[in-house]
CSV table of C-alpha atoms and ligand atoms in Angstrom, one decimal:
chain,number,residue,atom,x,y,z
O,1,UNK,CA,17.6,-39.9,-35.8
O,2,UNK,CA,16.9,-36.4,-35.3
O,3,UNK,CA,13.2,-34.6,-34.6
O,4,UNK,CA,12.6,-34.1,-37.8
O,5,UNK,CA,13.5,-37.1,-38.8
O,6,UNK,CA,11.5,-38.4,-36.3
O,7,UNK,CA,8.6,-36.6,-37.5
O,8,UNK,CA,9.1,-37.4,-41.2
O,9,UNK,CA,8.9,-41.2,-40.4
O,10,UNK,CA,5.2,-40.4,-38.3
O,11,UNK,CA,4.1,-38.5,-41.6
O,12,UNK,CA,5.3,-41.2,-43.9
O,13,UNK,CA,4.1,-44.0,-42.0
O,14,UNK,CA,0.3,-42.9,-42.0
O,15,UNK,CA,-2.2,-43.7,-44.3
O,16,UNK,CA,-3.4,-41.6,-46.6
O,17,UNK,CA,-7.6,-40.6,-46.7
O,18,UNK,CA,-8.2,-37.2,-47.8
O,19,UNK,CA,-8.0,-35.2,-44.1
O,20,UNK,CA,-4.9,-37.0,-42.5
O,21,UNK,CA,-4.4,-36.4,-38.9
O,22,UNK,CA,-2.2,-38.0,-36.6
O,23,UNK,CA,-2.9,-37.3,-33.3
O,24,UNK,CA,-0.7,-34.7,-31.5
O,25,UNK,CA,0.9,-37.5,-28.7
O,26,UNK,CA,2.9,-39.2,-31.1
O,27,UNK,CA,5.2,-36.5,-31.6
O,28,UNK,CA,4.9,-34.7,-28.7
O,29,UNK,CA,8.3,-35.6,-27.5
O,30,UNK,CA,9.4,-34.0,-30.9
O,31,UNK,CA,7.7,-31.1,-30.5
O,32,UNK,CA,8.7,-30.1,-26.5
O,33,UNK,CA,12.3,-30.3,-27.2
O,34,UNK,CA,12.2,-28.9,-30.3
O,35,UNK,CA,13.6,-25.0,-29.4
O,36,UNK,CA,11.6,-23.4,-32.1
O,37,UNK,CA,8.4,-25.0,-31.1
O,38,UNK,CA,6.4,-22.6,-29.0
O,39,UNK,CA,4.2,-24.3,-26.3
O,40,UNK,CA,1.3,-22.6,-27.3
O,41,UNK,CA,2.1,-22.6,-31.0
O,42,UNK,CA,1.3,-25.2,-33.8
O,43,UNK,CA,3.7,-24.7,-36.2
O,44,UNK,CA,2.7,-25.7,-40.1
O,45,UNK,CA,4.2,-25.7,-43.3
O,46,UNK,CA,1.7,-24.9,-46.0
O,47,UNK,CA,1.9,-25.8,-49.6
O,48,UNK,CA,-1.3,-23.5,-51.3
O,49,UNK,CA,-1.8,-25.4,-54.9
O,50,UNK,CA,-3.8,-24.8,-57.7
O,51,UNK,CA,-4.7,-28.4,-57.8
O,52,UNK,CA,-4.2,-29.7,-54.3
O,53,UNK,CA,-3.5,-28.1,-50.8
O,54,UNK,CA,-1.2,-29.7,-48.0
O,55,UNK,CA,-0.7,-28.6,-44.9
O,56,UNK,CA,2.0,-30.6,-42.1
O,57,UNK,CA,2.4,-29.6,-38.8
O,58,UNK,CA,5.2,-30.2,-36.2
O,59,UNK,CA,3.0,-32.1,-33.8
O,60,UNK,CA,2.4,-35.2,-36.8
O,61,UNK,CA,-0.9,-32.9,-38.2
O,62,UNK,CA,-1.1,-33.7,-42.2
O,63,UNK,CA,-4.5,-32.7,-44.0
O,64,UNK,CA,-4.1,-32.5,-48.2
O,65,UNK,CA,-7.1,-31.3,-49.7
O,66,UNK,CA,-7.8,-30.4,-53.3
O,67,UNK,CA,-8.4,-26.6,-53.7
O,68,UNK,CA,-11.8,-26.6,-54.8
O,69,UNK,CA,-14.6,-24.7,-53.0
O,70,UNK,CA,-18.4,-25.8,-53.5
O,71,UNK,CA,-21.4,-23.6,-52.3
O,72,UNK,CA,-24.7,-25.0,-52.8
O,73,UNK,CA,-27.2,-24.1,-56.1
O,74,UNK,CA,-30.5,-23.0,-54.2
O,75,UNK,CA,-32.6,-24.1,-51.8
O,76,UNK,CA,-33.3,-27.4,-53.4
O,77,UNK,CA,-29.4,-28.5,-53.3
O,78,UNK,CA,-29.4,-26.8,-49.5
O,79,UNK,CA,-32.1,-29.3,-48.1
O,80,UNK,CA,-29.6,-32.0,-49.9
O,81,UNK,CA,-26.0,-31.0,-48.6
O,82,UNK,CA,-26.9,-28.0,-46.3
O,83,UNK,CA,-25.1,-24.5,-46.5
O,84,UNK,CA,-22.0,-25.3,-47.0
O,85,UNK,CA,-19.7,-24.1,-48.2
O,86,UNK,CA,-18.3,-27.8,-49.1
O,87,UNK,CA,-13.9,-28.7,-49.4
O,88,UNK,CA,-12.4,-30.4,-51.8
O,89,UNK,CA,-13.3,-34.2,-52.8
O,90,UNK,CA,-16.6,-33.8,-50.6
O,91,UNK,CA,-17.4,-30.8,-52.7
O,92,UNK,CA,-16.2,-32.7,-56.3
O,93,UNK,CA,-18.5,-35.8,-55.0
O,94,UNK,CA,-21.4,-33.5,-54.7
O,95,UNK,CA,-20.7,-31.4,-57.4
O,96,UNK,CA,-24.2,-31.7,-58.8
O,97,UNK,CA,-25.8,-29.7,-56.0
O,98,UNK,CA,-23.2,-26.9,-56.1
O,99,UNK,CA,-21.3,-24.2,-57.8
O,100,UNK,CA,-17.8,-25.1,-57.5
O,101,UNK,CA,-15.1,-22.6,-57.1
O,102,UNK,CA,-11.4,-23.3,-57.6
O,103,UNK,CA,-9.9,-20.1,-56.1
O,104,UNK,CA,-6.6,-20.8,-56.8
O,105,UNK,CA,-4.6,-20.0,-60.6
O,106,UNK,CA,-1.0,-20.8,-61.4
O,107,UNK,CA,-0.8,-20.7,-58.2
O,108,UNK,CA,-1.7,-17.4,-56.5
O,109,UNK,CA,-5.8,-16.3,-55.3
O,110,UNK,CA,-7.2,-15.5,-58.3
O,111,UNK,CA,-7.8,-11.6,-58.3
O,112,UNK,CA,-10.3,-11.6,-60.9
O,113,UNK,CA,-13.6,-11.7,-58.3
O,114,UNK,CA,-14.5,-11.3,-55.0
O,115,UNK,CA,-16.0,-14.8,-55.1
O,116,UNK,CA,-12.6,-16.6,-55.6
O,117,UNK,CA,-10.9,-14.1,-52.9
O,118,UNK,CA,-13.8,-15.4,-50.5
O,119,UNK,CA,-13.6,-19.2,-51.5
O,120,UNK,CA,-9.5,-19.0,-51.1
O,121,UNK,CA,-10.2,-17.4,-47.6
O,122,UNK,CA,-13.0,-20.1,-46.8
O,123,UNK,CA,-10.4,-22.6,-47.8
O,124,UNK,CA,-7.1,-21.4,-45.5
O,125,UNK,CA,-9.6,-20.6,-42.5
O,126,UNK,CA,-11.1,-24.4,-43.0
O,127,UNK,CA,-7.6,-26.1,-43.3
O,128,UNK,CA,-6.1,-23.8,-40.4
O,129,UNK,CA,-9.5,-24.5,-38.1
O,130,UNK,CA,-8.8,-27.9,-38.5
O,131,UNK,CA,-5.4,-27.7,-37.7
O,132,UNK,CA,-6.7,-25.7,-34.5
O,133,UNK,CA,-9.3,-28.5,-33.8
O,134,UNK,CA,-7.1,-31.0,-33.6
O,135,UNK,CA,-4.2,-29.7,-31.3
O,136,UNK,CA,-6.8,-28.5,-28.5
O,137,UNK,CA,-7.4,-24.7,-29.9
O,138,UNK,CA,-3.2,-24.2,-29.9
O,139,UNK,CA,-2.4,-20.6,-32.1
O,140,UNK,CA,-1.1,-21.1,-35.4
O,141,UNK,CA,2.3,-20.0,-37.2
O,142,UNK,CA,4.3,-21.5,-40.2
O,143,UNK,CA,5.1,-21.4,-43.7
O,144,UNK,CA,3.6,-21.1,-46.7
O,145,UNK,CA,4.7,-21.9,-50.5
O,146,UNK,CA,4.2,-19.9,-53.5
O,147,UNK,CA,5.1,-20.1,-56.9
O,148,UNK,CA,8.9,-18.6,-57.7
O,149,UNK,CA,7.8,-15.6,-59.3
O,150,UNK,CA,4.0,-14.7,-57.3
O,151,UNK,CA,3.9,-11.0,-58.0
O,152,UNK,CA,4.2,-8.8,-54.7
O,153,UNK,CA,0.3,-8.1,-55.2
O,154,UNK,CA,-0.2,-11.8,-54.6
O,155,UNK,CA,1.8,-12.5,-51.6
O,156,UNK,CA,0.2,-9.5,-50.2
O,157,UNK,CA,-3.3,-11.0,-50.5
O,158,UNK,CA,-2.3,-14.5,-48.9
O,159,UNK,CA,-0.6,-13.3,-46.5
O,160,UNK,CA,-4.2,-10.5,-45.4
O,161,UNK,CA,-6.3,-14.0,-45.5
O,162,UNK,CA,-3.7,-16.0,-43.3
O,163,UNK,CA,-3.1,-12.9,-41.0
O,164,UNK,CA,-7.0,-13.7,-40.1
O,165,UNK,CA,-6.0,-17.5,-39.0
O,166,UNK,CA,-2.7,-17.5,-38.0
O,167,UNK,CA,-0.4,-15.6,-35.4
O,168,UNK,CA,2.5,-15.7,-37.8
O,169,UNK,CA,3.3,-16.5,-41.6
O,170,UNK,CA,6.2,-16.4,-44.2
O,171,UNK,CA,5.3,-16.5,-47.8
O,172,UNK,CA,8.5,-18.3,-49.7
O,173,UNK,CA,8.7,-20.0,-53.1
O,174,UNK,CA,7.9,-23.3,-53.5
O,175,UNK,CA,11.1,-24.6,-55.2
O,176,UNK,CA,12.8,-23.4,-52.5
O,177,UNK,CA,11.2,-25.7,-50.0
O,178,UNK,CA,11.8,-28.5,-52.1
O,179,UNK,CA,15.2,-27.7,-52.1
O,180,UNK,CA,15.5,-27.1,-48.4
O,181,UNK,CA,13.6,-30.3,-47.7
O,182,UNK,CA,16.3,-32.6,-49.6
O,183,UNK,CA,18.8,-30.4,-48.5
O,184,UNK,CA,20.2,-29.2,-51.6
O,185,UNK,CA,20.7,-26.1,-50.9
O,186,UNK,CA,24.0,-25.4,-53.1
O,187,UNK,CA,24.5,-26.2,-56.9
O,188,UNK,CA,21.2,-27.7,-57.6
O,189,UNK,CA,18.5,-27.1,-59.4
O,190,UNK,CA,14.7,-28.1,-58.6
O,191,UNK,CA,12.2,-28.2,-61.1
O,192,UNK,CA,8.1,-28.2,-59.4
O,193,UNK,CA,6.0,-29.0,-62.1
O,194,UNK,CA,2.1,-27.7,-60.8
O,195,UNK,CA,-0.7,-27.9,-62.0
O,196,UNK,CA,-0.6,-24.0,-62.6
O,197,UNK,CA,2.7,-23.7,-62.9
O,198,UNK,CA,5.9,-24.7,-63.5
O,199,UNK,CA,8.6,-23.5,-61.4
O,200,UNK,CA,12.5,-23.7,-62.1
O,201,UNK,CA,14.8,-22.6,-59.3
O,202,UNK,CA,18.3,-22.9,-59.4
O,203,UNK,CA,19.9,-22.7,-55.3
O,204,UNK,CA,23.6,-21.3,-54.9
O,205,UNK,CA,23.7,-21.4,-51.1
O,206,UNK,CA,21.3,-19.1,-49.8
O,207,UNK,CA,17.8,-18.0,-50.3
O,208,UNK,CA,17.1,-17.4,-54.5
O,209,UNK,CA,17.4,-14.2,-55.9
O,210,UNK,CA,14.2,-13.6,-58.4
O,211,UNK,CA,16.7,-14.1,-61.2
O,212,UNK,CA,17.5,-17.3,-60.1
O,213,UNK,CA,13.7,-18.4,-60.3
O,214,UNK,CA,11.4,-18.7,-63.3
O,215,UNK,CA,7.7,-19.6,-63.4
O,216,UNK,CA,6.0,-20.8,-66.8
O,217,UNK,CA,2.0,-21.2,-66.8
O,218,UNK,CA,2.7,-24.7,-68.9
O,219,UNK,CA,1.5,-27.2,-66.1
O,220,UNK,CA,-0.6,-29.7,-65.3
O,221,UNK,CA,-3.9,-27.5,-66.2
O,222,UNK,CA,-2.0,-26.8,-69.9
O,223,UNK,CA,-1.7,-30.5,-70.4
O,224,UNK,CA,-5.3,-31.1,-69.6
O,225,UNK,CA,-6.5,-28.9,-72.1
O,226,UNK,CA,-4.8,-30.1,-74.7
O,227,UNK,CA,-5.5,-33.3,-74.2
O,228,UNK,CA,-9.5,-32.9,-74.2
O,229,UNK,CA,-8.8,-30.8,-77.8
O,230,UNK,CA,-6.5,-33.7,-79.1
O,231,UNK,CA,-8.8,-36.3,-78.1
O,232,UNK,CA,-12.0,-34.2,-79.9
O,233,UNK,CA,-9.9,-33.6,-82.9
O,234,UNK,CA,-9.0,-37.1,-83.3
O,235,UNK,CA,-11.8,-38.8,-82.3
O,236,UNK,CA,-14.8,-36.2,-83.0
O,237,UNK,CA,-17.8,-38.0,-81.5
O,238,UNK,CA,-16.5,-38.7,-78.6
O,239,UNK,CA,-17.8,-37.2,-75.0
O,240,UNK,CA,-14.8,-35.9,-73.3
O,241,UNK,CA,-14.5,-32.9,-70.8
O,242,UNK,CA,-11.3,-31.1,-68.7
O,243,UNK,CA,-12.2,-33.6,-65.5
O,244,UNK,CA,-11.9,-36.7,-68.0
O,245,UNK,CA,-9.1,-35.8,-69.8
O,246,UNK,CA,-7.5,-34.8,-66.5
O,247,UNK,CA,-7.7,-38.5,-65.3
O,248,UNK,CA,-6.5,-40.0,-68.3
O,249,UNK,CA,-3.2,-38.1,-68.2
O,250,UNK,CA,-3.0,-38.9,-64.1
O,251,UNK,CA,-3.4,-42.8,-65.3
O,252,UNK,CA,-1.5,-42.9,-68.4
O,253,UNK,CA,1.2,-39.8,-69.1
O,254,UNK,CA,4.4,-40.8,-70.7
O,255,UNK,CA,6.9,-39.2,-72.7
O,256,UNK,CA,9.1,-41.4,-75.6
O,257,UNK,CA,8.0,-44.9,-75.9
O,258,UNK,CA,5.3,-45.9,-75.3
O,259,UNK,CA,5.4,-49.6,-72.9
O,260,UNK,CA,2.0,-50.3,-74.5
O,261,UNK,CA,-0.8,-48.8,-76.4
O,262,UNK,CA,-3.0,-46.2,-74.3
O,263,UNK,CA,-6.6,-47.1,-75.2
O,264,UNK,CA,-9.3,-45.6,-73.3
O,265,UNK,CA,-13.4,-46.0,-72.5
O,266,UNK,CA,-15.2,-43.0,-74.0
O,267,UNK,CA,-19.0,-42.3,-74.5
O,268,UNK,CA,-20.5,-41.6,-78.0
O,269,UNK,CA,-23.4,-40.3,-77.5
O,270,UNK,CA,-24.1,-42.6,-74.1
O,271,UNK,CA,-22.6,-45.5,-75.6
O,272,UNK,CA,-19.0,-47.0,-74.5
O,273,UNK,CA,-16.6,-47.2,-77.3
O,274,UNK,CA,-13.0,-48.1,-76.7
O,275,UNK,CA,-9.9,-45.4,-78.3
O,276,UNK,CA,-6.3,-45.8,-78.7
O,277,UNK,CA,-4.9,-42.4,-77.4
O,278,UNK,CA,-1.4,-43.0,-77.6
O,279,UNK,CA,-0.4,-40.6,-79.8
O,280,UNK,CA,-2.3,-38.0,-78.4
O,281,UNK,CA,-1.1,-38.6,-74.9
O,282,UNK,CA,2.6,-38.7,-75.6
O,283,UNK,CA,2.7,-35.4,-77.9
O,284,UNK,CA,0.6,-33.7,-75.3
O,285,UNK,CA,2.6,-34.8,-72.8
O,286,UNK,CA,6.4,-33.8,-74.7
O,287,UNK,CA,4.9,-30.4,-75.3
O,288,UNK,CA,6.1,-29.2,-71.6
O,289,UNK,CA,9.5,-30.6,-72.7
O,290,UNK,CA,10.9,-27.9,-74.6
O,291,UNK,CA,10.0,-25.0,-72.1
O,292,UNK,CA,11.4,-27.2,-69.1
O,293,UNK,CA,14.9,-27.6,-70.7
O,294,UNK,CA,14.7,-23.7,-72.1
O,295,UNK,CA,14.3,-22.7,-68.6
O,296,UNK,CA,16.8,-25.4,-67.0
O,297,UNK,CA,19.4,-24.2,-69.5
O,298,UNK,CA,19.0,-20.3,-68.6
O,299,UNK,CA,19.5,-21.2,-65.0
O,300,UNK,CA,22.6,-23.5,-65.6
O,301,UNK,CA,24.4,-20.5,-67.2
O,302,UNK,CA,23.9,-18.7,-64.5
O,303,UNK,CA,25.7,-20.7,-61.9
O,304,UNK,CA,29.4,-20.1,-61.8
O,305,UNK,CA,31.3,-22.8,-64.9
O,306,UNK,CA,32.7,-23.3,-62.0
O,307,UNK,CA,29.7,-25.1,-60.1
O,308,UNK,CA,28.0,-25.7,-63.3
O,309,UNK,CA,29.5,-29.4,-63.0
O,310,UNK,CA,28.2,-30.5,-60.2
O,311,UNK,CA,24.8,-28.8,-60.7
O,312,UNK,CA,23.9,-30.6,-63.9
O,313,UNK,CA,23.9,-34.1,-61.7
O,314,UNK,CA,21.6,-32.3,-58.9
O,315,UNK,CA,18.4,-31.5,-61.1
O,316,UNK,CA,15.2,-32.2,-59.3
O,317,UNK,CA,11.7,-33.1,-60.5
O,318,UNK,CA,9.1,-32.1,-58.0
O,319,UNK,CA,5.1,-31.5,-58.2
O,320,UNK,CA,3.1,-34.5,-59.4
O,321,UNK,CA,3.8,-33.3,-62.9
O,322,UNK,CA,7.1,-35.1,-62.5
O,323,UNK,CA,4.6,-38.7,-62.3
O,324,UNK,CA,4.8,-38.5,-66.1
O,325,UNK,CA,6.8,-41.6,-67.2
O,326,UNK,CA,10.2,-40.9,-68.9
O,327,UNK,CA,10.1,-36.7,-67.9
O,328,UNK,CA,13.4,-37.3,-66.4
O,329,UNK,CA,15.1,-39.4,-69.1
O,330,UNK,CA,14.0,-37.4,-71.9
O,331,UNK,CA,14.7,-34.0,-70.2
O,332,UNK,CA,18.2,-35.7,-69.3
O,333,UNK,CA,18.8,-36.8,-73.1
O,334,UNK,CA,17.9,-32.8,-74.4
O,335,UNK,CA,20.5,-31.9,-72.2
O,336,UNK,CA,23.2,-34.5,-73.2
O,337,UNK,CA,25.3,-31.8,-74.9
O,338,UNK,CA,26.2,-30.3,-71.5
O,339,UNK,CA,27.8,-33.5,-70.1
O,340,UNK,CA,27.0,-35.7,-66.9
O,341,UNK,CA,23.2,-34.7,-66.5
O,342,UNK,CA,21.7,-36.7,-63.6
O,343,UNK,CA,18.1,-35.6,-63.1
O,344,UNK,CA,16.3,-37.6,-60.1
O,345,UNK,CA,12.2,-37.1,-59.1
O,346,UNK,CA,11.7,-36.3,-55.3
O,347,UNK,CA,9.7,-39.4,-53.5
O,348,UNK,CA,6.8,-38.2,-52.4
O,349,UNK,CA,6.1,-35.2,-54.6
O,350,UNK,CA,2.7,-34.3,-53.4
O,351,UNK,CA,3.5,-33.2,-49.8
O,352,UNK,CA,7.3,-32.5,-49.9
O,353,UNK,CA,7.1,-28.9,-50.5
O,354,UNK,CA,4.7,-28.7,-47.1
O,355,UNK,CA,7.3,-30.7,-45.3
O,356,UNK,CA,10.4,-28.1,-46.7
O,357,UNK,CA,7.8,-25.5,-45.4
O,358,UNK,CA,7.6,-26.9,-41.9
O,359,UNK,CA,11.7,-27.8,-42.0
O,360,UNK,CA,12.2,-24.6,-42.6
O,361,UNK,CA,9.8,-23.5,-39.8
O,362,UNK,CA,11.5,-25.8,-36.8
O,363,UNK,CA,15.0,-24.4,-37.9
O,364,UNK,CA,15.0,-21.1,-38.6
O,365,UNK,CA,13.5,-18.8,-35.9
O,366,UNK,CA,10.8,-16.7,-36.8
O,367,UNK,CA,13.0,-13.8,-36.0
O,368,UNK,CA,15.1,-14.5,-38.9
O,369,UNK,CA,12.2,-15.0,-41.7
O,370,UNK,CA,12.4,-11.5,-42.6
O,371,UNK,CA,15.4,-12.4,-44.2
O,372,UNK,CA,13.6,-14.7,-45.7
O,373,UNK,CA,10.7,-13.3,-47.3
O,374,UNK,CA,7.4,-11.4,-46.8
O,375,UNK,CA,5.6,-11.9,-43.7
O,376,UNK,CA,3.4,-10.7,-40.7
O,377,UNK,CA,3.7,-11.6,-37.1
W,1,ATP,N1,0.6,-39.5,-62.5
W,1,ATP,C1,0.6,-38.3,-63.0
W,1,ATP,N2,1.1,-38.0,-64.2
W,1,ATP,C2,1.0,-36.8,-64.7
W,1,ATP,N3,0.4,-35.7,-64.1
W,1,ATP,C3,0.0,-36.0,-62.9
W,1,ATP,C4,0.0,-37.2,-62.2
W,1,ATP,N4,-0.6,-37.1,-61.0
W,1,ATP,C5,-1.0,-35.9,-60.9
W,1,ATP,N5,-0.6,-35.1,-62.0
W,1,ATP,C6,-0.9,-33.7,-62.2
W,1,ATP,O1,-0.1,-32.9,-61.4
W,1,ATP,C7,-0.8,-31.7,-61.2
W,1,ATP,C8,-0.9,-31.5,-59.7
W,1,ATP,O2,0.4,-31.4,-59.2
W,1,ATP,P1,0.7,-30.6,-57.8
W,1,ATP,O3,-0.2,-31.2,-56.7
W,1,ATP,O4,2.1,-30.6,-57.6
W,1,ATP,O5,0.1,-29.2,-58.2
W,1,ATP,P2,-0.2,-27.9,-57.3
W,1,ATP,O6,0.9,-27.8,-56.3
W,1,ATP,O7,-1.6,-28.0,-56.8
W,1,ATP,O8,-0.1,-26.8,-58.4
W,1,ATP,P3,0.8,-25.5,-58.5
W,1,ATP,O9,2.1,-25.8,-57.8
W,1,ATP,O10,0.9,-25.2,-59.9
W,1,ATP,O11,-0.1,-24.4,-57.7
W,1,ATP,C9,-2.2,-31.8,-61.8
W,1,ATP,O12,-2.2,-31.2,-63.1
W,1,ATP,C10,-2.3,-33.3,-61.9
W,1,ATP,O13,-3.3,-33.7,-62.9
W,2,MG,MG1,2.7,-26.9,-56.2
């Protein structure tokens, strides 16, 4: 088994609470003889998400935190949850006494305000402090994902925030760490479907041209919104908001056939009332389908016929989008006229682009991640 290996078995064997640490002894056998691993250096892999943030470190570190920022109302919600600001499900749990923030869109700082630029820093400097915290003060270096096609502008203004935190970072796209976590780094092509974004990214061997990448803004976030106007055109009376209908897809997407009716508890005005949302959920849910395979078939065209082949069995679903039951069968079937199409959803999609982040990290040497992409350090 190598390090790595090692270290993916400590990460997959831990339970998962919202701030996941292991302590740093488990793997520090990994981490001495690992050449890459400074001493004095953490190093981290960093996957910055509209919806959810995950951070893994090569000394067994994992925090995952949803990208939301709270900062308290007034003085009344102060005396109840003190100055905050307040991270992720704390902050949701509490939302009452605070004005929540969610910094992050299709995945990149929002630039429209000052406040989001602040609540995105306030989030990095918390994750990064406690990555600090917890290996005894140790610097901090590593990786961090952004979607396929972040502007220059954007990777600019994560990399000014993380220069405050950490000693060295590389901004790279998050397909690509997807890909170099499975290690499909030739003739494959990975779909991450966000909540933001959707990123398609097709590798030939070495790090992905920008025409080889494509980001949509059809995500997670999209879905949501059309669900809570489906539901409220359907069913007018009944009480449903983003957060709501944002839970119902995580319990219940599907594409195709349905395995049983989706019904639903809703409030009319206060009182429960039960819904069949079937409909709603699956066309809401096939919507993305059509801009997933337009953006698959561009890329496939694009490889050498040669490769083409073999590429159409190595398509990847990644990002939590790909939870939606039947994604991968239906997007296989729209693409039945090009042949053998195998299309397989990563394990673990919530944290494998961190840990393609911190691969990446341990085996390339920082000296070589200008090749890679922007950076500082
Ligand atoms: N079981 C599920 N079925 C469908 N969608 C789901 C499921 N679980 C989570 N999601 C959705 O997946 C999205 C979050 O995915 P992910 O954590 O990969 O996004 P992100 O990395 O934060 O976003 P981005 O990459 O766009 O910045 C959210 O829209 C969430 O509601
Ligand atoms: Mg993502």
């Amino acid at each position: 088994m190598t390090i790595l290996e090692q270290e993916e078995t400590t990460m997959q064997e831990q339970e998962h609470s919202e701030y996941e640490t292991a302590p740093a002894e488990e793997t520090s056998s990994g981490r001495s003889a690992t050449p890459q691993a400074m001493s004095d250096h953490t190093l981290v892999g960093i996957d910055l998400g509209t919806c959810r943030t995950v951070v893994v470190g090569a000394d067994g570190q994992e925090l995952e935190i949803r990208s939301v920022v709270g900062y308290p109302k007034d003085i009344i919600s102060r005396q109840a949850v003190g100055d905050g600001p307040l991270f992720g499900n704390e902050a949701l749990e509490k939302r009452n006494f605070l004005d929540l923030c969610h910094p992050l869109a299709e995945g990149v700082i929002r630039d429209a305000s000052e406040r989001d630029y602040q609540a995105a820093r306030e989030l990095i400097h918390h994750l990064v402090d406690k990555i600090k915290e917890n290996s005894n003060g140790e610097r901090v270096s590593g990786i961090i994902g952004v979607p396929a096609r972040a502007s220059l502008m954007n990777k600019e203004v994560l990399l000014k925030v993380a220069r405050e935190v950490m000693d060295t970072a590389l901004v790279v796209s998050e397909p690509f760490m997807v890909a170099y976590a499975l290690g499909k780094l030739n003739r494959c092509i990975i779909v991450d479907i966000g909540a933001g974004t959707v990123d398609v990214c097709g590798m030939k061997g070495s790090v992905p041209a920008p025409e080889d990448q494509v980001t949509t803004f059809k995500g997670g976030d999209y879905l949501d919104e059309r669900l809570e106007a489906a539901i409220l055109r359907r069913h007018p009376g009944a009480q449903i908001t983003r957060s709501l209908a944002c839970r119902i897809k995580e319990e219940h997407a599907f594409v195709g056939e349905p395995e049983r009716p989706v019904e639903v508890t809703l409030r009319v005005e206060g009182k429960p009332a039960r819904f069949d949302i079937t409909e709603e959920i699956r066309t809401v849910c096939e919507s993305m389908v059509p801009n997933i395979v337009e953006q698959v078939e561009t890329l496939i065209a694009s490889f050498d016929p040669e490769d083409q082949e073999e590429t159409l069995k190595n398509i990847y679903l990644a990002g939590c989008g790909s939870r939606i039951r039947g994604l991968d069968r239906m997007l296989a079937n729209a693409l039945h006229d090009y042949g053998d199409v195998r299309i397989t959803c990563v394990d673990d999609p919530e944290r494998i682009g961190a840990k393609g982040a911190l691969k990446l990290a341990l085996e390339v040497p920082p000296a070589h991640w200008p090749e890679i992409g922007l950076m500082f350090g």
